[in-house]
Coordinates of C-alpha atoms in Angstrom, one line a residue:
Chain R
M1 CA 28.5 19.5 -24.1
G2 CA 27.9 23.1 -25.1
A3 CA 27.5 25.6 -22.3
D4 CA 24.4 25.2 -20.1
E5 CA 22.5 28.4 -20.4
G6 CA 20.6 27.9 -17.2
P7 CA 21.8 31.2 -15.6
K8 CA 20.7 33.1 -18.7
Q9 CA 17.2 31.5 -18.3
V10 CA 17.1 32.6 -14.6
A11 CA 17.8 36.1 -15.8
N12 CA 15.1 35.9 -18.5
V13 CA 12.5 34.9 -16.0
A14 CA 13.3 38.0 -13.9
C15 CA 12.0 40.1 -16.9
L16 CA 8.5 38.7 -16.6
P17 CA 5.8 41.2 -15.5
G18 CA 4.6 41.1 -11.9
I19 CA 7.5 39.0 -10.6
V20 CA 7.9 39.4 -6.9
K21 CA 11.4 39.9 -5.4
A22 CA 13.6 37.7 -7.5
S23 CA 13.9 34.9 -10.0
L24 CA 15.5 32.0 -8.1
A25 CA 17.5 28.9 -8.9
M26 CA 18.0 25.9 -6.7
P27 CA 21.4 24.2 -6.4
D28 CA 20.5 21.4 -8.9
M29 CA 19.6 24.0 -11.5
H30 CA 20.2 23.3 -15.2
W31 CA 18.8 24.2 -18.6
G32 CA 15.1 23.9 -19.2
Y33 CA 12.5 25.4 -21.6
G34 CA 12.1 29.0 -20.8
F35 CA 12.4 28.6 -17.1
P36 CA 15.5 26.6 -16.0
I37 CA 14.9 23.3 -14.2
G38 CA 15.4 24.1 -10.5
G39 CA 13.7 27.5 -11.1
V40 CA 11.4 29.2 -8.6
A41 CA 9.5 32.4 -9.3
A42 CA 6.5 34.0 -7.6
F43 CA 4.1 36.4 -9.3
D44 CA 1.6 39.0 -8.1
L45 CA -2.0 37.8 -8.7
E46 CA -3.1 41.0 -10.3
E47 CA -0.1 42.1 -12.4
G48 CA 1.7 38.8 -12.7
V49 CA 1.8 36.0 -15.2
I50 CA 1.4 32.2 -15.3
S51 CA 3.6 30.3 -17.7
P52 CA 3.4 26.7 -18.7
G53 CA 7.2 26.8 -19.1
G54 CA 7.5 27.7 -15.4
V55 CA 5.7 24.5 -14.5
G56 CA 7.2 22.0 -17.1
Y57 CA 5.7 19.5 -19.6
D58 CA 5.4 16.9 -16.9
I59 CA 2.9 18.7 -14.7
N60 CA 3.1 17.5 -11.1
C61 CA 6.1 15.3 -11.7
G62 CA 6.9 14.4 -8.2
C63 CA 7.7 11.7 -5.8
R64 CA 6.4 9.8 -2.9
M65 CA 8.2 7.8 -0.2
M66 CA 6.7 4.9 1.6
T67 CA 8.0 3.3 4.8
T68 CA 7.5 -0.3 5.8
R69 CA 7.8 -2.6 8.8
L70 CA 10.5 -4.5 7.0
F71 CA 14.3 -4.2 7.6
L72 CA 17.2 -5.1 5.3
T73 CA 17.6 -8.5 7.0
D74 CA 14.0 -9.3 6.1
I75 CA 14.4 -9.0 2.4
R76 CA 18.2 -9.3 1.6
D77 CA 17.9 -12.8 0.3
R78 CA 14.6 -12.1 -1.6
L79 CA 15.7 -8.8 -3.2
K80 CA 16.0 -10.1 -6.8
D81 CA 12.5 -11.7 -6.6
L82 CA 11.1 -8.5 -5.2
V83 CA 12.5 -6.3 -7.9
A84 CA 11.4 -8.8 -10.6
A85 CA 7.9 -8.8 -9.0
L86 CA 7.8 -5.0 -9.1
F87 CA 8.9 -4.9 -12.7
L88 CA 6.1 -7.3 -13.6
Q89 CA 3.4 -5.6 -11.5
V90 CA 4.2 -2.0 -12.2
P91 CA 3.9 -1.0 -15.9
S92 CA 6.9 0.9 -17.1
G93 CA 8.6 1.8 -20.3
V94 CA 7.8 3.4 -23.7
G95 CA 4.3 2.8 -25.0
V96 CA 3.3 0.6 -22.1
G97 CA -0.2 1.1 -21.0
G98 CA -1.7 0.3 -17.6
S99 CA -4.1 -2.4 -16.6
L100 CA -6.8 0.3 -16.1
K101 CA -8.5 1.4 -19.3
L102 CA -10.7 4.4 -18.7
A103 CA -13.4 6.0 -20.8
A104 CA -13.2 9.7 -21.4
K105 CA -15.9 10.3 -18.7
E106 CA -13.8 8.4 -16.2
V107 CA -10.6 10.3 -17.1
K108 CA -12.5 13.5 -16.3
Q109 CA -13.4 12.1 -12.9
V110 CA -9.8 11.5 -12.2
L111 CA -8.9 15.0 -13.3
T112 CA -11.1 16.5 -10.6
G113 CA -10.7 13.7 -8.0
G114 CA -7.0 13.1 -7.9
S115 CA -5.8 10.9 -5.0
V116 CA -9.3 10.9 -3.5
W117 CA -10.7 9.3 -6.8
A118 CA -8.0 6.6 -6.5
V119 CA -8.7 5.8 -2.9
N120 CA -12.5 5.8 -3.4
H121 CA -11.9 3.2 -6.2
G122 CA -10.0 0.9 -3.9
F123 CA -6.4 2.0 -4.7
G124 CA -5.2 2.9 -1.3
E125 CA -6.1 3.9 2.2
K126 CA -7.8 7.1 3.6
E127 CA -4.6 7.9 5.5
D128 CA -2.7 8.2 2.1
I129 CA -4.7 11.4 1.3
E130 CA -3.5 13.3 4.4
M131 CA 0.2 12.5 3.6
T132 CA 0.0 13.9 0.1
E133 CA 0.8 17.5 -0.6
D134 CA -2.6 19.4 -0.8
G135 CA -4.4 16.3 0.1
G136 CA -3.8 15.0 -3.4
V137 CA -6.5 17.2 -4.9
F138 CA -5.7 20.5 -6.6
P139 CA -8.7 22.8 -6.3
G140 CA -10.2 24.5 -9.4
A141 CA -9.6 21.7 -11.8
D142 CA -11.9 22.0 -14.9
P143 CA -11.8 19.1 -17.4
E144 CA -13.6 21.2 -20.0
Q145 CA -10.3 23.1 -20.3
V146 CA -8.5 20.0 -21.3
S147 CA -8.3 19.0 -25.0
D148 CA -9.7 15.8 -26.3
L149 CA -6.2 14.7 -27.4
A150 CA -5.0 15.1 -23.8
I151 CA -8.0 13.1 -22.4
S152 CA -7.3 10.4 -25.0
R153 CA -3.7 10.2 -23.9
G154 CA -4.8 9.7 -20.3
K155 CA -7.1 6.8 -21.0
D156 CA -4.7 4.0 -20.6
Q157 CA -1.7 5.5 -18.8
L158 CA -3.0 5.7 -15.2
G159 CA -0.9 3.5 -13.0
T160 CA 2.2 3.5 -15.2
L161 CA 5.6 4.7 -14.3
G162 CA 6.7 6.1 -17.7
S163 CA 10.2 6.2 -19.0
G164 CA 13.3 8.4 -18.9
N165 CA 14.2 9.5 -15.4
H166 CA 11.1 8.0 -13.8
F167 CA 11.7 5.1 -11.5
L168 CA 10.5 3.0 -8.6
E169 CA 13.2 2.2 -6.1
I170 CA 13.6 0.0 -3.0
E171 CA 15.8 1.8 -0.5
V172 CA 17.2 1.2 3.0
V173 CA 17.7 3.9 5.6
E174 CA 21.4 4.2 5.8
E175 CA 22.0 7.2 8.1
I176 CA 19.9 9.3 10.4
F177 CA 21.0 12.9 10.8
D178 CA 18.0 14.2 12.9
Q179 CA 16.8 11.5 15.3
K180 CA 13.8 13.4 16.7
T181 CA 12.4 14.3 13.2
A182 CA 13.1 10.9 11.9
A183 CA 11.1 9.4 14.7
V184 CA 8.2 11.7 13.9
F185 CA 8.4 10.7 10.2
G186 CA 8.6 7.0 11.2
L187 CA 12.1 6.4 9.8
E188 CA 14.8 4.3 11.4
K189 CA 18.2 2.9 10.4
G190 CA 18.0 -0.3 8.4
Q191 CA 14.4 0.2 7.5
I192 CA 13.1 -0.6 4.1
C193 CA 11.4 2.2 2.2
V194 CA 10.3 2.7 -1.4
M195 CA 10.6 5.8 -3.5
I196 CA 8.4 6.4 -6.6
H197 CA 9.2 9.1 -9.1
S198 CA 6.6 9.7 -11.8
G199 CA 4.1 12.4 -13.0
S200 CA 1.1 13.2 -15.2
R201 CA 2.3 11.1 -18.2
G202 CA 1.1 11.9 -21.7
L203 CA -2.0 13.8 -20.5
G204 CA 0.2 16.4 -18.6
Y205 CA 2.6 16.8 -21.5
Q206 CA -0.3 17.4 -23.9
I207 CA -1.9 20.0 -21.6
C208 CA 1.4 21.9 -21.4
D209 CA 1.9 21.6 -25.2
D210 CA -1.6 22.8 -26.0
Y211 CA -1.4 25.9 -23.7
L212 CA 2.1 26.8 -24.7
A213 CA 1.1 26.8 -28.3
E214 CA -1.9 28.9 -27.6
M215 CA 0.1 31.4 -25.5
V216 CA 2.8 31.6 -28.2
K217 CA 0.2 32.3 -30.8
H218 CA -1.4 35.1 -28.7
A219 CA 1.9 36.5 -27.3
G220 CA 1.4 39.6 -29.4
D221 CA -1.9 40.3 -27.7
T222 CA -0.5 40.4 -24.2
G223 CA 1.9 43.3 -24.9
I224 CA 4.5 41.3 -23.0
E225 CA 8.0 41.3 -24.6
L226 CA 9.5 37.9 -24.2
P227 CA 13.2 37.3 -24.4
D228 CA 12.5 33.7 -25.1
R229 CA 9.4 32.2 -26.9
Q230 CA 9.3 29.4 -24.4
L231 CA 8.5 31.9 -21.7
A232 CA 5.1 32.4 -23.4
C233 CA 2.6 33.3 -20.6
A234 CA -0.7 34.9 -19.8
K235 CA -1.8 37.2 -17.0
I236 CA -2.9 35.1 -14.1
N237 CA -6.0 37.3 -13.9
S238 CA -7.0 36.7 -17.5
E239 CA -9.3 34.3 -19.2
R240 CA -6.4 32.4 -20.8
G241 CA -4.4 32.4 -17.6
R242 CA -7.4 31.0 -15.7
R243 CA -8.0 28.3 -18.3
Y244 CA -4.4 27.1 -18.2
F245 CA -4.5 27.1 -14.3
S246 CA -7.6 24.9 -14.2
A247 CA -6.2 22.6 -16.9
M248 CA -2.9 22.4 -15.0
A249 CA -4.9 21.5 -11.9
C250 CA -6.4 18.6 -13.9
A251 CA -3.0 17.3 -14.8
A252 CA -1.8 17.7 -11.2
N253 CA -4.8 15.5 -10.1
Y254 CA -4.0 12.9 -12.7
A255 CA -0.4 12.7 -11.4
W256 CA -1.5 12.2 -7.9
A257 CA -4.0 9.5 -8.9
N258 CA -1.1 7.9 -10.9
R259 CA 1.3 7.8 -8.0
Q260 CA -1.5 6.5 -5.7
L261 CA -2.1 3.6 -8.1
L262 CA 1.7 3.0 -8.4
M263 CA 1.8 2.8 -4.6
H264 CA -1.1 0.4 -4.5
K265 CA 0.6 -1.9 -7.0
T266 CA 3.8 -1.7 -5.0
R267 CA 2.0 -2.8 -1.9
E268 CA 0.4 -5.7 -3.8
A269 CA 3.8 -6.7 -5.3
F270 CA 5.6 -6.7 -2.0
Q271 CA 2.8 -8.8 -0.3
K272 CA 2.7 -11.3 -3.1
A273 CA 6.5 -11.7 -3.6
L274 CA 7.2 -12.0 0.1
G275 CA 4.1 -13.9 1.1
I276 CA 3.2 -11.5 3.8
S277 CA 0.0 -9.7 4.9
P278 CA -0.6 -6.0 4.6
R279 CA -0.3 -5.7 8.4
T280 CA 3.2 -7.4 8.4
L281 CA 4.3 -5.2 5.4
G282 CA 2.9 -2.1 7.0
M283 CA 3.6 0.1 3.9
R284 CA 2.7 3.6 4.9
L285 CA 2.9 6.7 2.8
L286 CA 5.5 9.0 4.5
Y287 CA 4.7 11.9 2.1
D288 CA 4.1 12.8 -1.6
I289 CA 5.5 16.0 -3.0
C290 CA 5.2 17.7 -6.4
H291 CA 8.2 19.3 -8.0
N292 CA 6.7 20.8 -11.2
I293 CA 3.7 23.0 -10.4
A294 CA 2.3 26.5 -10.1
K295 CA 0.3 27.2 -6.9
I296 CA -1.5 30.0 -5.2
E297 CA 0.1 30.3 -1.8
K298 CA 0.3 32.8 1.0
L299 CA 3.9 33.7 1.5
P300 CA 5.8 36.3 3.5
V301 CA 7.0 39.3 1.5
D302 CA 8.7 42.1 3.5
G303 CA 7.0 41.1 6.7
K304 CA 3.5 40.7 5.3
N305 CA 1.7 37.5 4.1
V306 CA 0.7 37.9 0.5
R307 CA -1.1 35.6 -1.9
L308 CA 1.2 34.8 -4.8
C309 CA 1.3 32.4 -7.8
V310 CA 4.6 30.5 -7.1
H311 CA 6.0 28.5 -10.0
R312 CA 8.3 25.6 -8.9
K313 CA 9.9 23.8 -11.9
G314 CA 12.2 21.1 -10.6
A315 CA 11.8 22.5 -7.1
T316 CA 10.1 21.2 -4.0
R317 CA 7.9 22.9 -1.4
A318 CA 9.6 23.0 1.9
Y319 CA 7.3 24.3 4.6
P320 CA 8.4 24.7 8.2
A321 CA 7.1 23.5 11.6
G322 CA 3.8 25.1 12.6
H323 CA 2.5 25.7 9.1
P324 CA -1.2 24.8 8.9
V325 CA -0.8 22.8 5.6
V326 CA 1.8 20.5 7.0
P327 CA 0.0 17.3 8.2
A328 CA -1.0 17.5 11.9
V329 CA 1.2 14.5 12.8
Y330 CA 4.3 16.4 11.3
R331 CA 3.4 19.9 12.3
D332 CA 5.7 20.1 15.3
V333 CA 8.7 19.4 13.1
G334 CA 7.8 20.5 9.5
Q335 CA 7.0 19.2 6.1
P336 CA 9.0 16.2 4.8
V337 CA 11.1 17.2 1.7
L338 CA 11.8 14.2 -0.5
I339 CA 14.9 14.5 -2.7
P340 CA 15.3 11.5 -5.0
G341 CA 18.7 10.8 -6.6
D342 CA 19.0 9.3 -10.0
M343 CA 18.9 5.6 -10.7
G344 CA 20.6 3.7 -8.0
T345 CA 22.1 6.5 -6.0
G346 CA 19.4 6.5 -3.2
S347 CA 17.7 9.6 -1.8
Y348 CA 17.4 12.0 1.1
V349 CA 14.6 13.0 3.4
L350 CA 14.9 16.5 4.6
V351 CA 12.5 18.7 6.6
G352 CA 11.3 22.2 5.6
S353 CA 12.3 25.4 7.3
Q354 CA 11.3 29.0 8.1
A355 CA 14.3 30.1 6.1
A356 CA 12.9 28.5 3.0
L357 CA 9.6 30.3 3.6
T358 CA 11.2 33.7 3.9
E359 CA 14.0 33.4 1.3
T360 CA 12.9 31.0 -1.5
F361 CA 9.1 31.2 -1.4
G362 CA 9.1 28.0 0.7
S363 CA 11.2 26.0 -1.8
A364 CA 14.1 23.7 -2.0
C365 CA 15.8 21.6 -4.7
H366 CA 14.2 18.5 -6.2
G367 CA 17.0 16.2 -7.0
A368 CA 20.4 16.2 -8.7
G369 CA 20.2 17.8 -12.1
R370 CA 22.0 16.4 -15.2
V371 CA 25.5 17.3 -16.0
M372 CA 25.9 15.1 -19.1
S373 CA 23.7 15.0 -22.2
R374 CA 21.9 11.8 -23.1
T375 CA 24.1 11.3 -26.2
Q376 CA 27.2 11.8 -24.1
A377 CA 26.0 9.4 -21.5
R378 CA 25.3 6.8 -24.2
K379 CA 28.7 7.2 -25.6
S380 CA 30.3 7.0 -22.2
S381 CA 28.5 3.7 -21.4
R382 CA 29.0 2.1 -24.8
G383 CA 30.3 -1.5 -24.4
R384 CA 29.6 -1.5 -20.7
S385 CA 26.9 -3.4 -18.9
V386 CA 25.2 -0.8 -16.8
T387 CA 23.1 -3.5 -15.1
A388 CA 26.3 -5.5 -14.1
E389 CA 28.0 -2.3 -12.9
M390 CA 25.0 -1.4 -10.7
A391 CA 24.9 -4.9 -9.4
K392 CA 28.6 -4.7 -8.3
Q393 CA 27.5 -1.6 -6.3
G394 CA 24.8 -3.6 -4.7
V395 CA 21.9 -2.3 -6.7
I396 CA 19.6 -4.6 -8.8
V397 CA 18.3 -2.7 -11.7
I398 CA 15.6 -3.9 -14.2
S399 CA 14.6 -1.8 -17.1
S400 CA 12.8 -2.5 -20.4
S401 CA 15.3 -0.3 -22.3
R402 CA 19.0 -0.7 -22.4
G403 CA 19.2 2.7 -24.0
T404 CA 17.5 4.3 -21.0
L405 CA 19.9 2.7 -18.6
Q406 CA 22.8 4.1 -20.6
E407 CA 21.4 7.5 -20.5
E408 CA 20.6 7.4 -16.8
I409 CA 24.0 6.3 -15.6
P410 CA 24.9 7.9 -12.2
A411 CA 27.8 9.9 -13.8
A412 CA 25.2 11.8 -15.9
Y413 CA 24.0 13.5 -12.8
K414 CA 25.3 16.0 -10.3
N415 CA 26.4 14.5 -7.0
L416 CA 23.3 14.3 -4.8
D417 CA 25.3 14.6 -1.6
D418 CA 26.7 17.9 -2.8
V419 CA 23.3 19.3 -3.8
V420 CA 21.7 18.3 -0.5
E421 CA 24.7 19.8 1.5
V422 CA 24.1 23.2 -0.2
V423 CA 20.4 23.1 0.6
H424 CA 21.1 22.1 4.2
G425 CA 23.9 24.6 4.6
A426 CA 21.7 27.4 3.2
G427 CA 19.1 26.4 5.8
L428 CA 16.4 25.8 3.2
A429 CA 15.7 22.3 4.5
R430 CA 17.4 20.2 7.1
K431 CA 18.8 16.7 6.5
V432 CA 16.8 14.0 8.4
A433 CA 17.9 10.7 6.7
K434 CA 19.9 9.3 3.8
L435 CA 18.7 6.2 2.0
R436 CA 20.7 3.8 -0.1
A437 CA 19.3 2.1 -3.2
L438 CA 18.9 -1.6 -3.2
G439 CA 16.7 -2.3 -6.3
C440 CA 15.4 -0.1 -9.1
V441 CA 12.7 -0.5 -11.7
K442 CA 13.2 1.8 -14.7
G443 CA 11.1 2.4 -17.8
Chain L
M1 CA 21.2 10.5 -42.4
P2 CA 19.3 13.7 -43.2
Y3 CA 19.6 14.9 -39.6
K4 CA 22.1 15.1 -36.8
L5 CA 21.7 15.1 -33.0
F6 CA 23.3 17.8 -31.0
D7 CA 24.1 17.9 -27.3
H8 CA 21.5 19.2 -24.8
T9 CA 21.6 18.6 -21.1
A10 CA 18.4 16.8 -20.5
D11 CA 16.9 16.1 -24.0
L12 CA 17.5 15.6 -27.7
G13 CA 18.6 18.4 -30.0
V14 CA 18.1 17.9 -33.8
E15 CA 19.8 19.7 -36.7
V16 CA 18.7 19.4 -40.2
A17 CA 20.2 21.0 -43.3
G18 CA 19.6 21.0 -47.0
P19 CA 19.4 23.0 -50.2
S20 CA 15.6 23.5 -50.1
L21 CA 13.1 24.5 -47.4
E22 CA 10.8 21.7 -48.6
G23 CA 13.7 19.2 -48.0
I24 CA 14.2 20.6 -44.5
Y25 CA 10.6 19.6 -43.6
N26 CA 11.0 16.1 -44.9
S27 CA 14.3 15.8 -42.9
A28 CA 12.6 17.1 -39.8
A29 CA 9.8 14.6 -40.1
E30 CA 12.3 11.8 -40.6
A31 CA 14.2 13.0 -37.6
L32 CA 11.2 12.9 -35.3
F33 CA 9.9 9.6 -36.4
G34 CA 13.4 8.1 -36.7
I35 CA 14.0 9.0 -33.1
L36 CA 10.6 7.6 -32.1
S37 CA 10.7 4.3 -34.1
D38 CA 12.7 2.2 -36.6
L39 CA 11.7 3.8 -39.9
S40 CA 13.2 1.0 -42.0
A41 CA 10.1 -1.1 -41.0
V42 CA 7.6 1.6 -42.0
E43 CA 6.1 1.7 -45.4
T44 CA 4.2 4.4 -47.3
K45 CA 0.8 2.8 -47.3
E46 CA -1.3 5.9 -46.7
T47 CA -1.1 9.6 -47.4
L48 CA -2.6 12.2 -45.2
P49 CA -2.9 15.9 -46.3
R50 CA -2.1 18.6 -43.7
K51 CA -2.3 22.4 -43.6
I52 CA -0.3 24.1 -40.9
E53 CA -0.1 27.8 -39.8
G54 CA 2.6 29.7 -38.0
L55 CA 3.6 33.2 -36.9
D56 CA 7.0 32.9 -38.8
H57 CA 9.3 30.2 -40.2
E58 CA 10.3 28.9 -36.8
D59 CA 6.9 28.8 -35.4
L60 CA 5.7 27.1 -38.6
L61 CA 8.3 24.4 -38.2
I62 CA 7.5 23.8 -34.6
N63 CA 3.7 23.6 -35.3
F64 CA 4.5 21.1 -38.1
L65 CA 6.4 18.9 -35.7
R66 CA 3.7 19.2 -33.1
E67 CA 1.2 18.1 -35.6
L68 CA 3.4 15.1 -36.5
L69 CA 3.7 14.1 -32.8
S70 CA -0.1 14.5 -32.5
L71 CA -0.6 12.1 -35.4
W72 CA 1.4 9.6 -33.4
N73 CA -0.2 10.2 -30.0
R74 CA -3.8 10.5 -31.3
D75 CA -3.8 8.1 -34.3
H76 CA -0.7 6.0 -33.9
F77 CA 0.3 6.9 -37.4
L78 CA 4.0 6.7 -38.3
V79 CA 5.2 9.2 -40.9
K80 CA 7.9 7.9 -43.3
S81 CA 8.1 10.9 -45.6
C82 CA 6.7 14.4 -46.1
E83 CA 6.1 16.1 -49.4
V84 CA 5.7 19.9 -49.1
L85 CA 3.2 21.2 -51.7
E86 CA 3.2 24.9 -50.8
I87 CA 5.1 26.9 -48.2
T88 CA 5.3 30.5 -47.1
P89 CA 6.6 31.9 -43.7
H90 CA 3.0 31.5 -42.3
N91 CA 1.5 28.6 -44.1
L92 CA 2.4 25.1 -45.1
T93 CA 0.5 22.5 -47.2
A94 CA 2.0 19.0 -47.2
R95 CA 1.2 15.4 -47.8
L96 CA 2.5 12.9 -45.1
S97 CA 3.0 9.3 -46.1
G98 CA 3.4 6.4 -43.8
E99 CA 1.3 3.8 -42.1
F100 CA -0.6 3.1 -38.9
Y101 CA 1.4 1.4 -36.1
N102 CA 1.4 -2.4 -36.1
P103 CA 3.0 -3.8 -32.9
L104 CA 4.0 -6.9 -34.8
L105 CA 6.0 -4.9 -37.4
H106 CA 7.0 -1.7 -35.8
R107 CA 9.4 -1.1 -32.9
I108 CA 8.9 2.0 -30.8
K109 CA 12.3 3.1 -29.5
R110 CA 11.6 6.1 -27.4
E111 CA 8.8 8.3 -26.0
I112 CA 8.8 11.9 -27.2
K113 CA 7.0 14.0 -24.6
A114 CA 6.9 17.2 -26.6
V115 CA 8.4 19.4 -29.3
T116 CA 9.8 22.5 -27.7
Y117 CA 10.5 26.0 -28.8
H118 CA 13.9 25.8 -27.1
Q119 CA 16.7 26.9 -29.3
V120 CA 14.5 26.6 -32.4
S121 CA 16.0 28.2 -35.5
L122 CA 15.4 28.0 -39.3
V123 CA 17.7 30.1 -41.3
H124 CA 18.6 30.6 -44.9
T125 CA 22.4 30.4 -45.6
K126 CA 24.5 30.6 -48.7
R127 CA 24.4 26.8 -48.9
G128 CA 20.7 26.4 -48.4
W129 CA 18.6 26.0 -45.2
K130 CA 19.6 25.0 -41.7
G131 CA 17.1 24.1 -39.0
K132 CA 17.4 23.3 -35.3
F133 CA 14.9 22.1 -32.6
V134 CA 14.9 20.3 -29.3
L135 CA 12.6 17.4 -28.4
D136 CA 11.6 16.8 -24.8
V137 CA 12.2 13.1 -24.1

């Protein structure tokens, strides 16, 4: 593979007007479009810019983790049935639509309502809202700033996993590093949890594409010299900047509603496959985080709290104990930080820290970035049965695409343990628990 | 094959080359739809005219590819071939031939999230034209 130019991209971002302090890169950083994946940059609200490339095509791609009352011993003999039930119940894969077909008017309601829309329509519990970053609703969303094509793409994709590196994974808590925080989060060794990784689907990609094209077209008007066209941006305090922000908010809400529906289907699949009641299952949302977003946040800069527009592209918010936006039940310990691995490698739960707030605009990594291109991964897995290999490692994988499985082999990604150790060692977020994968549904 | 894939960490890089600029556009169209579906099953049953604008050659190529992807996402139309009628660095007039998606006949291989500006290039060399672009998959 040719040299990954991620570091050059970090340097390019540093040239953007109104950037505060520094352009940052998380330990899982790699090449992206304009901004690197794993990039964090914060901008002054008057002089600074907002850039679709600093958010990513998959606006509010993120993940959520759910805990259950089940333990490994409860499901070990039924794991195959459970993964199969999830594969059938949760739409995944290329071109696969969801069971919900929405009219344009209803899509617009999702774009302003987010998780609240989903819960109000029977797809979840009130408690799920509190355990979602920002309560699952991004303020300032304006569906009138979203193109008809984007709305059209959102009509039949709500409640679908997508393809590529999106997944739904059954995991078991393998190791607890911080007993006190784990207890607050409701995690214990041997407990069954589920991780969902998905985003705003075609609607989000289209919004990013629409605004990137518009900003490229008008780049000359801004007077901003761009080292890379993909860094096309607009002043936050401009008409175009405000329109993108409110369209991005719409996509963020769509993604939250999407993950809320995916969780609802997961609850139903577990209950049906295992023949248990919701009470026995006890599937509770631990937390939902976004890792592709731009937000207006109050952050400490040289001892003062300043409102900034922080871009996190492949990076996760990691707020400390005592912060008012952390759910009340977690406020004594800090915000859960969910770091998914790739297919079949499990994940980590960490907790946010004061160091992250002061050093990285309240940010940590989002996962383990790729080290191998898709073509290399396919070449490397030619003639091998990825499903059989994963099964030998104790992970049942079901996917609608053999090609996707080949591209998503564990060797294609950085070692998640190493990435998390760096984050933990740097004090950005503290390890709480490590989870091992048992079963995975991939698109 | 009129196109080659090149390595990119997370997505798909495409290279096209040929003696004429018009041929490059046909190859780029074939690349995008060849990655998305199995083009051997697609026939040229309909022809759609298109006019595209761009700031320069590279922007024009990206806007052309974005329009192709929109044809798929909005109308579920699969493009088999592209005939360029007129081209300048800022404007393209073309005819796109193909057919509407039929799930009984056509296999969709992969989702293409977007056409990116990342590493885009379109240059004239002694041997003709060379183009490069990256698709977010």
